[in-house]
Tab-separated table of C-alpha atoms in Angstrom:
chain	number	residue	atom	x	y	z
A	804	MET	CA	347.688	191.711	349.843
A	805	LYS	CA	346.698	192.567	346.243
A	806	ASP	CA	350.219	191.756	345.088
A	807	ILE	CA	350.047	188.322	346.692
A	808	LEU	CA	346.669	187.659	345.016
A	809	VAL	CA	347.987	188.669	341.566
A	810	ILE	CA	351.028	186.401	341.978
A	811	ALA	CA	348.759	183.499	342.986
A	812	ILE	CA	346.548	184.002	339.912
A	813	LEU	CA	349.559	184.134	337.579
A	814	ALA	CA	351.010	180.991	339.127
A	815	PHE	CA	347.692	179.146	338.694
A	816	SER	CA	347.477	180.277	335.052
A	817	ALA	CA	350.999	179.030	334.377
A	818	VAL	CA	350.235	175.600	335.852
A	819	THR	CA	346.995	175.366	333.847
A	820	SER	CA	348.821	176.350	330.666
A	821	CYS	CA	351.458	173.665	331.236
A	822	GLN	CA	348.768	171.044	331.734
A	823	LYS	CA	347.208	171.822	328.334
A	824	LYS	CA	350.406	171.491	326.310
A	825	PRO	CA	350.535	167.661	326.261
A	826	ASP	CA	347.164	167.621	324.392
A	827	ASN	CA	348.656	169.788	321.672
A	828	LEU	CA	351.764	167.624	321.472
A	829	VAL	CA	349.985	164.259	321.492
A	830	ASN	CA	351.390	163.317	318.059
A	831	ILE	CA	355.026	164.112	318.883
A	832	PRO	CA	355.878	160.683	320.375
A	833	ILE	CA	354.469	159.097	317.213
A	834	GLN	CA	356.394	161.438	314.947
A	835	LYS	CA	359.695	160.541	316.611
A	836	ASN	CA	359.179	156.880	315.673
A	837	LEU	CA	358.094	157.370	312.062
A	838	ASN	CA	361.466	156.087	310.852
A	839	GLU	CA	360.097	152.650	311.819
A	840	PHE	CA	356.993	153.213	309.694
A	841	LEU	CA	356.558	152.705	305.932
A	842	LYS	CA	355.752	156.011	304.241
A	843	ILE	CA	353.201	155.916	301.413
A	844	THR	CA	352.574	159.144	299.511
A	845	LEU	CA	348.936	159.838	298.643
A	846	SER	CA	349.263	163.343	297.219
A	847	GLU	CA	351.415	166.419	297.638
A	848	GLY	CA	351.677	167.155	301.350
A	849	GLU	CA	349.648	164.116	302.405
A	850	ASN	CA	351.214	160.814	303.391
A	851	ILE	CA	350.225	157.849	305.482
A	852	PHE	CA	352.621	155.839	307.611
A	853	ILE	CA	352.147	152.182	308.543
A	854	GLY	CA	354.103	150.591	311.386
A	855	LYS	CA	355.974	150.018	313.511
A	856	LEU	CA	357.500	147.394	311.212
A	857	ASN	CA	360.141	144.811	311.946
A	858	THR	CA	362.564	145.033	309.022
A	859	ILE	CA	365.507	143.143	307.549
A	860	ASN	CA	367.891	146.091	307.214
A	861	ASN	CA	366.349	148.520	309.723
A	862	SER	CA	364.774	150.306	306.765
A	863	PRO	CA	361.065	149.765	305.998
A	864	ARG	CA	361.523	151.204	302.500
A	865	GLU	CA	364.012	148.444	301.628
A	866	ASP	CA	361.596	145.745	302.786
A	867	PHE	CA	358.802	146.767	300.439
A	868	GLU	CA	358.243	147.788	296.853
A	869	ILE	CA	355.588	150.448	296.254
A	870	LYS	CA	354.081	150.675	292.771
A	871	ASN	CA	351.375	152.953	291.385
A	872	ILE	CA	349.415	150.760	288.970
A	873	LYS	CA	346.397	152.306	287.272
A	874	ASP	CA	344.282	153.808	290.082
A	875	SER	CA	345.807	151.878	292.990
A	876	ILE	CA	348.951	151.797	295.088
A	877	PHE	CA	350.372	148.272	295.403
A	878	VAL	CA	352.770	147.381	298.227
A	879	TYR	CA	354.783	144.173	297.754
A	880	LYS	CA	357.015	142.406	300.262
A	881	ASN	CA	360.633	142.052	299.151
A	882	PHE	CA	361.536	139.283	301.615
A	883	LEU	CA	359.749	136.333	303.189
A	884	GLU	CA	360.710	137.756	306.581
A	885	SER	CA	359.311	141.237	305.843
A	886	ASP	CA	356.556	142.258	308.237
A	887	ASN	CA	352.834	142.174	307.475
A	888	PHE	CA	350.393	145.067	307.745
A	889	ASP	CA	347.815	143.499	310.053
A	890	GLY	CA	348.307	144.595	313.653
A	891	LYS	CA	350.071	147.781	312.533
A	892	LYS	CA	349.045	151.389	313.170
A	893	ILE	CA	348.033	153.790	310.418
A	894	VAL	CA	349.089	157.422	310.898
A	895	ILE	CA	347.817	160.217	308.635
A	896	GLU	CA	350.475	162.935	308.317
A	897	LYS	CA	348.348	165.871	307.090
A	898	SER	CA	346.569	167.519	310.034
A	899	ASN	CA	343.579	168.699	307.969
A	900	SER	CA	343.287	165.494	305.955
A	901	SER	CA	339.912	164.744	304.377
A	902	ILE	CA	340.201	161.075	305.416
A	903	LYS	CA	337.487	160.267	307.976
A	904	LYS	CA	337.591	156.469	308.141
A	905	ILE	CA	339.345	153.507	306.536
A	906	ASP	CA	337.596	150.516	304.972
A	907	LEU	CA	339.657	147.314	304.895
A	908	ILE	CA	339.108	144.204	302.779
A	909	TYR	CA	341.022	141.035	303.679
A	910	LYS	CA	341.219	138.720	300.637
A	911	ILE	CA	341.152	135.188	302.027
A	912	SER	CA	343.251	132.334	300.619
A	913	LEU	CA	344.838	129.046	301.484
A	914	PHE	CA	348.479	129.668	302.331
A	915	PHE	CA	351.099	127.098	301.268
A	916	ASN	CA	354.860	127.586	301.172
A	917	GLY	CA	355.901	124.105	300.047
A	918	THR	CA	359.653	123.788	300.256
A	919	GLU	CA	359.798	127.312	301.763
A	920	LYS	CA	361.064	128.864	298.529
A	921	ALA	CA	358.216	131.351	298.243
A	922	ASN	CA	354.781	132.216	299.545
A	923	LYS	CA	351.992	130.490	297.637
A	924	PHE	CA	348.343	131.502	297.916
A	925	ILE	CA	345.331	129.646	296.560
A	926	PRO	CA	342.426	132.155	296.330
A	927	LEU	CA	339.120	131.158	297.917
A	928	ASN	CA	337.089	134.075	296.476
A	929	PHE	CA	336.046	135.210	299.934
A	930	ASN	CA	336.621	138.623	301.545
A	931	ILE	CA	336.346	139.912	305.123
A	932	PRO	CA	335.447	143.643	305.294
A	933	PHE	CA	336.335	145.756	308.340
A	934	THR	CA	336.158	149.485	309.071
A	935	ILE	CA	338.498	151.456	311.343
A	936	ASP	CA	338.949	155.111	312.255
A	937	LYS	CA	341.824	157.101	310.791
A	938	ASN	CA	345.021	156.996	312.872
A	939	SER	CA	343.913	153.578	314.094
A	940	THR	CA	345.277	150.010	314.025
A	941	ILE	CA	344.714	147.388	311.306
A	942	PRO	CA	343.217	144.356	313.111
A	943	LEU	CA	345.331	141.220	313.402
A	944	PHE	CA	344.058	138.506	311.078
A	945	SER	CA	344.254	136.019	313.966
A	946	LYS	CA	341.425	138.020	315.589
A	947	LEU	CA	339.287	137.728	312.438
A	948	LYS	CA	339.790	134.040	311.607
A	949	ASN	CA	336.706	133.055	313.606
A	950	ASN	CA	334.556	135.399	311.517
A	951	LYS	CA	331.143	133.699	311.337
A	952	GLU	CA	330.677	134.275	307.604
A	953	LEU	CA	334.141	132.851	306.889
A	954	GLN	CA	333.493	129.741	308.974
A	955	ASN	CA	330.131	129.226	307.234
A	956	PHE	CA	331.816	129.635	303.834
A	957	ILE	CA	334.472	127.031	304.720
A	958	ALA	CA	331.878	124.575	306.014
A	959	LYS	CA	329.672	125.002	302.941
A	960	ASN	CA	332.567	124.618	300.473
A	961	ASN	CA	334.688	122.148	302.412
A	962	SER	CA	334.872	119.471	299.700
A	963	LYS	CA	335.639	121.985	296.922
A	964	ILE	CA	338.359	123.624	299.024
A	965	LYS	CA	339.988	120.261	299.719
A	966	GLU	CA	339.898	119.279	296.044
A	967	LYS	CA	341.437	122.605	295.053
A	968	ALA	CA	344.119	122.314	297.751
A	969	TYR	CA	344.956	118.724	296.792
A	970	GLU	CA	345.236	119.570	293.082
A	971	TYR	CA	347.572	122.461	293.836
A	972	TYR	CA	349.658	120.338	296.230
A	973	ILE	CA	350.142	117.570	293.639
A	974	ASN	CA	350.938	120.029	290.819
A	975	TYR	CA	353.487	121.818	292.990
A	976	TYR	CA	355.474	118.740	293.967
A	977	SER	CA	355.176	117.065	290.565
A	978	ASN	CA	357.319	119.910	289.168
A	979	ILE	CA	360.191	119.034	291.525
A	980	SER	CA	362.395	116.072	290.632
A	981	ASN	CA	362.509	113.134	293.063
A	982	GLU	CA	366.250	113.618	293.519
A	983	GLU	CA	365.887	117.279	294.453
A	984	LEU	CA	362.946	116.621	296.768
A	985	LYS	CA	364.745	113.741	298.506
A	986	THR	CA	367.813	115.889	299.049
A	987	CYS	CA	366.106	118.972	300.417
A	988	CYS	CA	362.956	117.691	302.047
A	989	ILE	CA	362.660	113.970	302.777
A	990	THR	CA	359.445	114.411	304.805
A	991	ASP	CA	357.776	116.219	301.885
A	992	PHE	CA	359.060	113.537	299.511
A	993	ASN	CA	357.505	110.738	301.579
A	994	ASN	CA	354.225	112.571	302.086
A	995	TYR	CA	353.886	113.465	298.400
A	996	ASN	CA	354.484	109.884	297.299
A	997	LYS	CA	351.906	108.684	299.816
A	998	LEU	CA	349.262	111.106	298.550
A	999	LYS	CA	349.875	111.423	294.826
A	1000	ASN	CA	347.959	108.292	293.798
A	1001	ILE	CA	345.020	108.331	296.219
A	1002	ASN	CA	341.572	108.079	294.642
A	1003	LYS	CA	339.234	111.047	294.438
A	1004	ASN	CA	336.933	109.743	297.183
A	1005	SER	CA	339.822	109.790	299.658
A	1006	ILE	CA	340.454	113.532	299.227
A	1007	ALA	CA	337.479	114.343	301.462
A	1008	SER	CA	339.158	112.586	304.403
A	1009	LEU	CA	342.381	114.608	304.129
A	1010	ASP	CA	343.262	117.206	306.732
A	1011	ILE	CA	344.312	120.338	304.830
A	1012	GLU	CA	346.757	121.424	307.520
A	1013	LYS	CA	348.282	118.093	308.570
A	1014	ASP	CA	348.294	116.341	305.180
A	1015	LEU	CA	348.724	119.214	302.716
A	1016	GLY	CA	350.445	121.842	304.855
A	1017	MET	CA	347.934	124.581	303.980
A	1018	TYR	CA	346.330	127.175	306.236
A	1019	ILE	CA	343.535	129.724	306.039
A	1020	ASP	CA	345.208	133.105	305.724
A	1021	TYR	CA	344.825	136.432	303.961
A	1022	GLU	CA	346.684	137.053	300.712
A	1023	SER	CA	346.215	140.817	300.599
A	1024	ILE	CA	344.544	143.720	302.349
A	1025	VAL	CA	342.817	146.439	300.325
A	1026	ILE	CA	342.972	149.717	302.282
A	1027	ASN	CA	340.308	152.197	301.124
A	1028	LEU	CA	340.749	155.720	302.528
A	1029	ILE	CA	337.285	157.270	302.851
A	1030	GLY	CA	336.893	161.065	302.846
A	1031	SER	CA	335.535	164.042	300.969
A	1032	LYS	CA	337.922	163.390	298.081
A	1033	LYS	CA	338.730	160.137	296.341
A	1034	ASN	CA	342.037	158.545	297.372
A	1035	LYS	CA	343.792	155.675	295.653
A	1036	PRO	CA	343.249	152.359	297.458
A	1037	ILE	CA	346.409	150.828	298.907
A	1038	ILE	CA	346.758	147.111	298.246
A	1039	PHE	CA	349.205	145.302	300.514
A	1040	THR	CA	350.043	141.797	299.327
A	1041	LYS	CA	351.922	139.079	301.195
A	1042	LYS	CA	353.250	137.689	297.923
A	1043	ILE	CA	356.955	138.282	297.451
A	1044	ASP	CA	357.553	141.446	295.331
A	1045	SER	CA	355.864	142.240	292.030
A	1046	ASN	CA	357.978	139.975	289.851
A	1047	THR	CA	358.117	136.227	289.407
A	1048	ASP	CA	361.402	134.802	290.643
A	1049	ASP	CA	363.039	131.544	289.573
A	1050	SER	CA	361.361	129.514	292.287
A	1051	GLN	CA	357.935	130.619	291.042
A	1052	SER	CA	358.560	130.364	287.316
A	1053	ILE	CA	356.411	128.061	285.240
A	1054	LYS	CA	358.457	125.265	283.761
A	1055	ASN	CA	356.784	123.962	280.633
A	1056	THR	CA	357.119	123.602	276.896
A	1057	GLU	CA	358.315	126.688	275.044
A	1058	VAL	CA	356.062	128.122	272.360
A	1059	THR	CA	357.171	127.842	268.771
A	1060	THR	CA	354.821	129.886	266.609
A	1061	SER	CA	355.589	130.105	262.926
A	1062	ASN	CA	356.993	133.439	261.693
A	1063	ASN	CA	356.180	135.084	265.058
A	1064	ASP	CA	352.671	135.658	263.695
A	1065	TRP	CA	351.302	136.409	267.177
A	1066	LYS	CA	353.763	139.187	267.963
A	1067	GLY	CA	351.829	142.439	268.463
A	1068	SER	CA	349.017	143.985	270.519
A	1069	TYR	CA	345.409	142.839	270.837
A	1070	LYS	CA	342.349	143.850	272.830
A	1071	ILE	CA	338.826	142.741	273.623
A	1072	SER	CA	336.017	144.229	275.695
A	1073	THR	CA	333.719	141.582	277.110
A	1074	LYS	CA	331.660	140.687	280.168
A	1075	ALA	CA	332.951	138.789	283.194
A	1076	ILE	CA	331.986	138.010	286.777
A	1077	SER	CA	333.483	140.670	289.052
A	1078	GLN	CA	335.790	139.427	291.800
A	1079	TYR	CA	334.617	142.431	293.821
A	1080	ASP	CA	330.926	141.522	294.229
A	1081	ASN	CA	330.336	138.472	291.950
A	1082	ASN	CA	328.095	140.551	289.675
A	1083	GLU	CA	328.399	140.853	285.909
A	1084	THR	CA	330.791	143.603	284.836
A	1085	ASN	CA	332.517	144.947	281.724
A	1086	ILE	CA	336.193	144.153	281.433
A	1087	LEU	CA	338.870	145.169	278.926
A	1088	TYR	CA	341.777	142.836	278.097
A	1089	SER	CA	344.753	144.474	276.370
A	1090	ILE	CA	347.355	141.853	275.449
A	1091	THR	CA	350.834	142.472	274.106
A	1092	VAL	CA	352.637	139.378	272.802
A	1093	GLU	CA	356.317	140.250	273.169
A	1094	SER	CA	357.922	136.950	272.174
A	1095	ASN	CA	357.265	133.267	271.634
A	1096	GLN	CA	357.364	132.771	275.402
A	1097	LYS	CA	355.883	135.943	276.898
A	1098	ALA	CA	352.769	138.105	276.786
A	1099	VAL	CA	351.760	141.024	278.982
A	1100	LEU	CA	348.128	141.502	280.018
A	1101	SER	CA	346.647	144.846	281.091
A	1102	ILE	CA	343.114	144.819	282.475
A	1103	GLY	CA	340.616	147.658	282.521
A	1104	ALA	CA	337.741	147.328	284.982
A	1105	GLU	CA	335.583	149.376	287.322
A	1106	ASN	CA	336.823	147.663	290.509
A	1107	VAL	CA	340.456	147.208	291.519
A	1108	GLU	CA	339.930	143.553	292.432
A	1109	ASP	CA	339.229	142.774	288.770
A	1110	TYR	CA	342.674	143.675	287.483
A	1111	TRP	CA	344.636	141.885	290.182
A	1112	CYS	CA	345.805	139.221	287.687
A	1113	GLU	CA	347.270	141.621	285.154
A	1114	GLY	CA	350.975	141.385	284.386
A	1115	GLU	CA	353.354	139.014	282.630
A	1116	TYR	CA	352.029	135.698	281.277
A	1117	HIS	CA	354.040	132.669	280.155
A	1118	LEU	CA	352.956	131.150	276.824
A	1119	ILE	CA	352.677	127.396	276.430
A	1120	LYS	CA	351.919	125.721	273.107
A	1121	GLU	CA	349.111	123.134	273.290
A	1122	GLY	CA	348.554	121.885	269.732
A	1123	ASN	CA	347.508	124.941	267.694
A	1124	ILE	CA	346.461	126.879	270.817
A	1125	LEU	CA	348.548	129.125	273.071
A	1126	HIS	CA	347.846	128.700	276.787
A	1127	ALA	CA	348.765	131.836	278.793
A	1128	LYS	CA	349.555	131.378	282.504
A	1129	GLY	CA	350.318	134.257	284.866
A	1130	LYS	CA	350.739	135.081	288.527
A	1131	CYS	CA	347.195	133.844	289.269
A	1132	ASP	CA	348.231	130.308	288.314
A	1133	GLN	CA	346.640	128.354	291.189
A	1134	ASP	CA	343.964	127.136	288.767
A	1135	ASP	CA	343.062	127.963	285.172
A	1136	ILE	CA	340.150	130.339	285.857
A	1137	ASP	CA	342.336	133.391	285.179
A	1138	ASP	CA	344.375	131.779	282.398
A	1139	PHE	CA	343.460	132.674	278.841
A	1140	TYR	CA	343.800	130.830	275.536
A	1141	LEU	CA	344.655	132.189	272.090
A	1142	LYS	CA	344.244	130.763	268.611
A	1143	ASN	CA	344.792	132.025	265.087
A	1144	GLU	CA	342.467	130.961	262.248
A	1145	ASN	CA	342.455	132.421	258.736
A	1146	LYS	CA	344.378	135.497	259.871
A	1147	LYS	CA	341.839	136.174	262.615
A	1148	TYR	CA	342.746	136.064	266.294
A	1149	PHE	CA	340.578	134.601	269.048
A	1150	ILE	CA	340.584	134.370	272.849
A	1151	LYS	CA	338.656	132.479	275.496
A	1152	SER	CA	338.834	132.295	279.270
A	1153	LYS	CA	336.784	130.761	282.071
A	1154	ARG	CA	336.695	134.223	283.589
A	1155	PHE	CA	334.499	135.518	280.769
A	1156	ILE	CA	330.692	135.176	280.751
A	1157	ASN	CA	330.896	133.956	277.153
A	1158	LYS	CA	332.919	130.744	277.347
A	1159	ASP	CA	333.195	130.405	273.545
A	1160	TRP	CA	336.029	131.715	271.398
A	1161	GLN	CA	335.715	135.489	270.916
A	1162	GLU	CA	337.496	137.515	268.262
A	1163	LEU	CA	340.320	139.840	269.303
A	1164	GLU	CA	340.924	143.230	267.729
A	1165	LYS	CA	344.525	143.510	266.543
A	1166	GLU	CA	345.997	146.978	267.048
């Protein structure tokens, strides 16, 4: 009888042990599918994976470009068809990771793709914050569009948004010849010619979606990994890769500066309004003029949002002033202007608190 009892106890223990194993193996089904996730390295032995992602070549790594820029990790789409991050799961690889939660910031814009050559975003200077647990899912933007604060912002700034959208729409199509526009997109040609000469009072009656083909969307998501140690924020952007392609290039007058007297490096530390919280902040502009047509801007700031517009700028000669336009070219707030007087170099920008010309330090 004792033998039968011992056998029964052992059998029960074996069944109980088998029932506990699935808890220990809960991550295995996820791990098997990580080839459909984009791997982003945070530090040695710690990675995060975002997916599952629909890809062009069945390879998430080929669909995106990952760049470490200053203290952030930027993720750019390589193709229009590349997947977006909202609605995708985040998986932390390191079992003892210090990451406890994830703060998200959706940067809201008007989306416009014109003749479908490239994604275009017109910033609205509005963010939607959201917090999720680690190993959780990034919320779909479609679920956040009815955010009360966003709807209030749109209602309050409706006329300004329409004016900004209309100006961008007209500038975009005015840079395409009538012949090209007729050939590729007759509907756009007819609509543009109907709208291009309307008076300013009529802009308020336009429907942004139906008349201008623009939609409220997010341009980028800032992913802040919160834990006991500081991790680099990951910035996913829906813009196409980190470089300006031919369809996005700025077509304008080439600069002709005498004796290349601007070629060199310059810097200025000044005050600006932070794009992070709209408060006054210190900002460093380091500018390298590489040629008569190109300058490169590096920005130093406390918050990552404030150096989003750094990169390559196209130089345009306007009288004795150089007008620098970069990837944030939806309006001229982030453009900067240069002039040279008596062997001294000056800069001004609407982004700065001081709107007057300020002297640059030549390095």
